[in-house]
Amino acid sequence: MHPKDILQELGLKVTRSREAVISVLQNSSNPLTHTELMEKLPKNKSWDRVTVYRILSELEEKKVLRSVSSNERITYFELKDSESDLHGHSHLVCESCGAIKCIEENIPLPHEKKIEQFRISAIDIIFRGICKFCQ
């Protein structure tokens, strides 16, 4: 979906900054830190760091963005596949360098009957270990 359509569907004002942030996230194969996202934004404009944080916060509040934290207290951001995407996919986090990688395979989840009387809003599965570059 085009960034403009996403923003309109969310009821957010369409701005160049919001469109650019969504576009960068859509074109990334892995979650990005705020700094990585800033580096990938078009170079023809001066980007305000606080504005980008605010956009990320808005998108997460609207439940179209997921944040994943590494062991170094670094937050990575990625777009969800859909609003109903509670689980999405799992992540690998290197305990040495903090690198994060997506696992596209779905991990089996507990059967709903086992978790009655509890409305789940999100499921985050993170595998922590040492990546091949740090071993």
PDB file of C-alpha atoms in Angstrom:
ATOM      1  CA  MET A   1       0.000   0.000   0.000  1.00  0.00           C
ATOM      2  CA  HIS A   2       1.281   3.486  -0.806  1.00  0.00           C
ATOM      3  CA  PRO A   3       2.349   5.594   2.237  1.00  0.00           C
ATOM      4  CA  LYS A   4      -0.269   8.238   1.377  1.00  0.00           C
ATOM      5  CA  ASP A   5      -3.030   5.596   1.464  1.00  0.00           C
ATOM      6  CA  ILE A   6      -1.772   4.257   4.808  1.00  0.00           C
ATOM      7  CA  LEU A   7      -1.843   7.738   6.346  1.00  0.00           C
ATOM      8  CA  GLN A   8      -5.326   8.477   4.997  1.00  0.00           C
ATOM      9  CA  GLU A   9      -6.617   5.135   6.291  1.00  0.00           C
ATOM     10  CA  LEU A  10      -5.189   5.974   9.738  1.00  0.00           C
ATOM     11  CA  GLY A  11      -6.785   9.405   9.697  1.00  0.00           C
ATOM     12  CA  LEU A  12      -3.390  11.128   9.868  1.00  0.00           C
ATOM     13  CA  LYS A  13      -2.527  14.222   7.879  1.00  0.00           C
ATOM     14  CA  VAL A  14      -0.455  13.352   4.817  1.00  0.00           C
ATOM     15  CA  THR A  15       2.932  15.058   5.120  1.00  0.00           C
ATOM     16  CA  ARG A  16       6.186  14.584   3.256  1.00  0.00           C
ATOM     17  CA  SER A  17       7.902  13.514   6.475  1.00  0.00           C
ATOM     18  CA  ARG A  18       5.331  10.844   7.335  1.00  0.00           C
ATOM     19  CA  GLU A  19       5.317   9.524   3.767  1.00  0.00           C
ATOM     20  CA  ALA A  20       9.120   9.339   3.722  1.00  0.00           C
ATOM     21  CA  VAL A  21       9.330   7.468   7.050  1.00  0.00           C
ATOM     22  CA  ILE A  22       6.725   4.910   5.945  1.00  0.00           C
ATOM     23  CA  SER A  23       8.431   4.488   2.566  1.00  0.00           C
ATOM     24  CA  VAL A  24      11.824   3.787   4.180  1.00  0.00           C
ATOM     25  CA  LEU A  25      10.270   1.229   6.543  1.00  0.00           C
ATOM     26  CA  GLN A  26       8.382  -0.438   3.663  1.00  0.00           C
ATOM     27  CA  ASN A  27      11.599  -0.822   1.678  1.00  0.00           C
ATOM     28  CA  SER A  28      13.653  -2.263   4.525  1.00  0.00           C
ATOM     29  CA  SER A  29      14.086  -6.026   4.859  1.00  0.00           C
ATOM     30  CA  ASN A  30      14.974  -5.746   8.566  1.00  0.00           C
ATOM     31  CA  PRO A  31      13.855  -3.510  11.435  1.00  0.00           C
ATOM     32  CA  LEU A  32      15.686  -0.160  11.607  1.00  0.00           C
ATOM     33  CA  THR A  33      16.898   1.978  14.486  1.00  0.00           C
ATOM     34  CA  HIS A  34      15.987   5.657  14.518  1.00  0.00           C
ATOM     35  CA  THR A  35      19.541   6.466  13.372  1.00  0.00           C
ATOM     36  CA  GLU A  36      19.433   3.939  10.515  1.00  0.00           C
ATOM     37  CA  LEU A  37      16.060   5.294   9.424  1.00  0.00           C
ATOM     38  CA  MET A  38      17.399   8.877   9.470  1.00  0.00           C
ATOM     39  CA  GLU A  39      20.336   7.794   7.260  1.00  0.00           C
ATOM     40  CA  LYS A  40      17.969   6.227   4.693  1.00  0.00           C
ATOM     41  CA  LEU A  41      15.659   9.246   4.387  1.00  0.00           C
ATOM     42  CA  PRO A  42      16.039  11.231   1.146  1.00  0.00           C
ATOM     43  CA  LYS A  43      19.078  13.523   1.263  1.00  0.00           C
ATOM     44  CA  ASN A  44      17.285  16.426  -0.450  1.00  0.00           C
ATOM     45  CA  LYS A  45      15.647  17.541   2.815  1.00  0.00           C
ATOM     46  CA  SER A  46      16.844  18.370   6.311  1.00  0.00           C
ATOM     47  CA  TRP A  47      15.126  15.908   8.685  1.00  0.00           C
ATOM     48  CA  ASP A  48      14.360  16.793  12.289  1.00  0.00           C
ATOM     49  CA  ARG A  49      15.210  13.910  14.662  1.00  0.00           C
ATOM     50  CA  VAL A  50      12.375  14.776  17.063  1.00  0.00           C
ATOM     51  CA  THR A  51       9.831  14.874  14.236  1.00  0.00           C
ATOM     52  CA  VAL A  52      10.922  11.410  13.101  1.00  0.00           C
ATOM     53  CA  TYR A  53      10.604  10.079  16.683  1.00  0.00           C
ATOM     54  CA  ARG A  54       7.134  11.626  16.873  1.00  0.00           C
ATOM     55  CA  ILE A  55       6.109   9.971  13.587  1.00  0.00           C
ATOM     56  CA  LEU A  56       7.374   6.588  14.816  1.00  0.00           C
ATOM     57  CA  SER A  57       5.440   7.042  18.053  1.00  0.00           C
ATOM     58  CA  GLU A  58       2.235   7.959  16.157  1.00  0.00           C
ATOM     59  CA  LEU A  59       2.539   4.938  13.885  1.00  0.00           C
ATOM     60  CA  GLU A  60       3.136   2.624  16.830  1.00  0.00           C
ATOM     61  CA  GLU A  61       0.140   4.126  18.644  1.00  0.00           C
ATOM     62  CA  LYS A  62      -1.982   3.484  15.524  1.00  0.00           C
ATOM     63  CA  LYS A  63      -0.748  -0.143  15.623  1.00  0.00           C
ATOM     64  CA  VAL A  64       0.852  -0.187  12.169  1.00  0.00           C
ATOM     65  CA  LEU A  65       4.387  -0.124  13.551  1.00  0.00           C
ATOM     66  CA  ARG A  66       6.107  -2.610  15.842  1.00  0.00           C
ATOM     67  CA  SER A  67       9.134  -1.789  17.993  1.00  0.00           C
ATOM     68  CA  VAL A  68      11.687  -4.405  19.041  1.00  0.00           C
ATOM     69  CA  SER A  69      14.370  -3.727  21.658  1.00  0.00           C
ATOM     70  CA  SER A  70      17.845  -5.240  21.578  1.00  0.00           C
ATOM     71  CA  ASN A  71      19.865  -6.050  24.686  1.00  0.00           C
ATOM     72  CA  GLU A  72      21.687  -2.716  24.374  1.00  0.00           C
ATOM     73  CA  ARG A  73      18.445  -0.773  24.931  1.00  0.00           C
ATOM     74  CA  ILE A  74      18.365   0.099  21.258  1.00  0.00           C
ATOM     75  CA  THR A  75      14.900   0.149  19.719  1.00  0.00           C
ATOM     76  CA  TYR A  76      14.287  -1.101  16.191  1.00  0.00           C
ATOM     77  CA  PHE A  77      11.164  -0.272  14.178  1.00  0.00           C
ATOM     78  CA  GLU A  78       9.283  -2.138  11.452  1.00  0.00           C
ATOM     79  CA  LEU A  79       5.872  -1.906   9.832  1.00  0.00           C
ATOM     80  CA  LYS A  80       3.353  -4.606  10.714  1.00  0.00           C
ATOM     81  CA  ASP A  81       1.879  -6.620   7.862  1.00  0.00           C
ATOM     82  CA  SER A  82      -1.646  -5.646   8.961  1.00  0.00           C
ATOM     83  CA  GLU A  83      -3.497  -4.210  11.956  1.00  0.00           C
ATOM     84  CA  SER A  84      -4.610  -7.710  12.931  1.00  0.00           C
ATOM     85  CA  ASP A  85      -0.986  -8.894  12.831  1.00  0.00           C
ATOM     86  CA  LEU A  86      -0.492  -9.575  16.548  1.00  0.00           C
ATOM     87  CA  HIS A  87       2.333 -12.035  16.091  1.00  0.00           C
ATOM     88  CA  GLY A  88       3.940 -11.023  12.815  1.00  0.00           C
ATOM     89  CA  HIS A  89       7.277 -12.782  12.880  1.00  0.00           C
ATOM     90  CA  SER A  90      10.053 -13.508  15.345  1.00  0.00           C
ATOM     91  CA  HIS A  91      13.462 -11.887  15.668  1.00  0.00           C
ATOM     92  CA  LEU A  92      17.040 -12.943  16.394  1.00  0.00           C
ATOM     93  CA  VAL A  93      19.039 -10.511  18.545  1.00  0.00           C
ATOM     94  CA  CYS A  94      22.824 -10.822  18.925  1.00  0.00           C
ATOM     95  CA  GLU A  95      23.834 -10.392  22.576  1.00  0.00           C
ATOM     96  CA  SER A  96      27.290  -9.270  21.487  1.00  0.00           C
ATOM     97  CA  CYS A  97      26.805  -6.650  18.744  1.00  0.00           C
ATOM     98  CA  GLY A  98      23.062  -5.993  19.147  1.00  0.00           C
ATOM     99  CA  ALA A  99      22.261  -6.851  15.512  1.00  0.00           C
ATOM    100  CA  ILE A 100      18.669  -7.849  14.862  1.00  0.00           C
ATOM    101  CA  LYS A 101      17.357 -10.127  12.129  1.00  0.00           C
ATOM    102  CA  CYS A 102      13.836 -11.158  11.165  1.00  0.00           C
ATOM    103  CA  ILE A 103      12.700 -14.780  11.099  1.00  0.00           C
ATOM    104  CA  GLU A 104       9.953 -14.952   8.493  1.00  0.00           C
ATOM    105  CA  GLU A 105       8.715 -18.418   9.499  1.00  0.00           C
ATOM    106  CA  ASN A 106       5.720 -18.460  11.824  1.00  0.00           C
ATOM    107  CA  ILE A 107       6.395 -19.953  15.237  1.00  0.00           C
ATOM    108  CA  PRO A 108       3.514 -22.121  16.538  1.00  0.00           C
ATOM    109  CA  LEU A 109       1.537 -20.316  19.241  1.00  0.00           C
ATOM    110  CA  PRO A 110      -0.363 -21.663  22.256  1.00  0.00           C
ATOM    111  CA  HIS A 111      -3.919 -22.677  21.471  1.00  0.00           C
ATOM    112  CA  GLU A 112      -6.446 -19.920  22.279  1.00  0.00           C
ATOM    113  CA  LYS A 113      -8.370 -22.205  24.640  1.00  0.00           C
ATOM    114  CA  LYS A 114      -5.358 -22.254  26.967  1.00  0.00           C
ATOM    115  CA  ILE A 115      -5.385 -18.484  27.314  1.00  0.00           C
ATOM    116  CA  GLU A 116      -9.060 -17.755  27.894  1.00  0.00           C
ATOM    117  CA  GLN A 117     -10.164 -14.593  29.696  1.00  0.00           C
ATOM    118  CA  PHE A 118      -7.145 -12.723  28.368  1.00  0.00           C
ATOM    119  CA  ARG A 119      -7.270 -10.426  25.343  1.00  0.00           C
ATOM    120  CA  ILE A 120      -3.882 -10.493  23.643  1.00  0.00           C
ATOM    121  CA  SER A 121      -2.747  -7.206  22.074  1.00  0.00           C
ATOM    122  CA  ALA A 122       0.681  -8.329  20.846  1.00  0.00           C
ATOM    123  CA  ILE A 123       2.976 -11.327  20.738  1.00  0.00           C
ATOM    124  CA  ASP A 124       6.720 -10.744  20.528  1.00  0.00           C
ATOM    125  CA  ILE A 125       9.079 -13.691  20.195  1.00  0.00           C
ATOM    126  CA  ILE A 126      12.759 -12.775  20.415  1.00  0.00           C
ATOM    127  CA  PHE A 127      15.588 -15.289  20.274  1.00  0.00           C
ATOM    128  CA  ARG A 128      18.778 -13.995  21.894  1.00  0.00           C
ATOM    129  CA  GLY A 129      22.215 -15.430  21.221  1.00  0.00           C
ATOM    130  CA  ILE A 130      25.467 -14.745  19.382  1.00  0.00           C
ATOM    131  CA  CYS A 131      25.430 -14.076  15.621  1.00  0.00           C
ATOM    132  CA  LYS A 132      27.808 -15.816  13.210  1.00  0.00           C
ATOM    133  CA  PHE A 133      29.969 -12.674  12.941  1.00  0.00           C
ATOM    134  CA  CYS A 134      30.532 -12.464  16.715  1.00  0.00           C
ATOM    135  CA  GLN A 135      31.108 -16.189  17.374  1.00  0.00           C
TER     136      GLN A 135
END
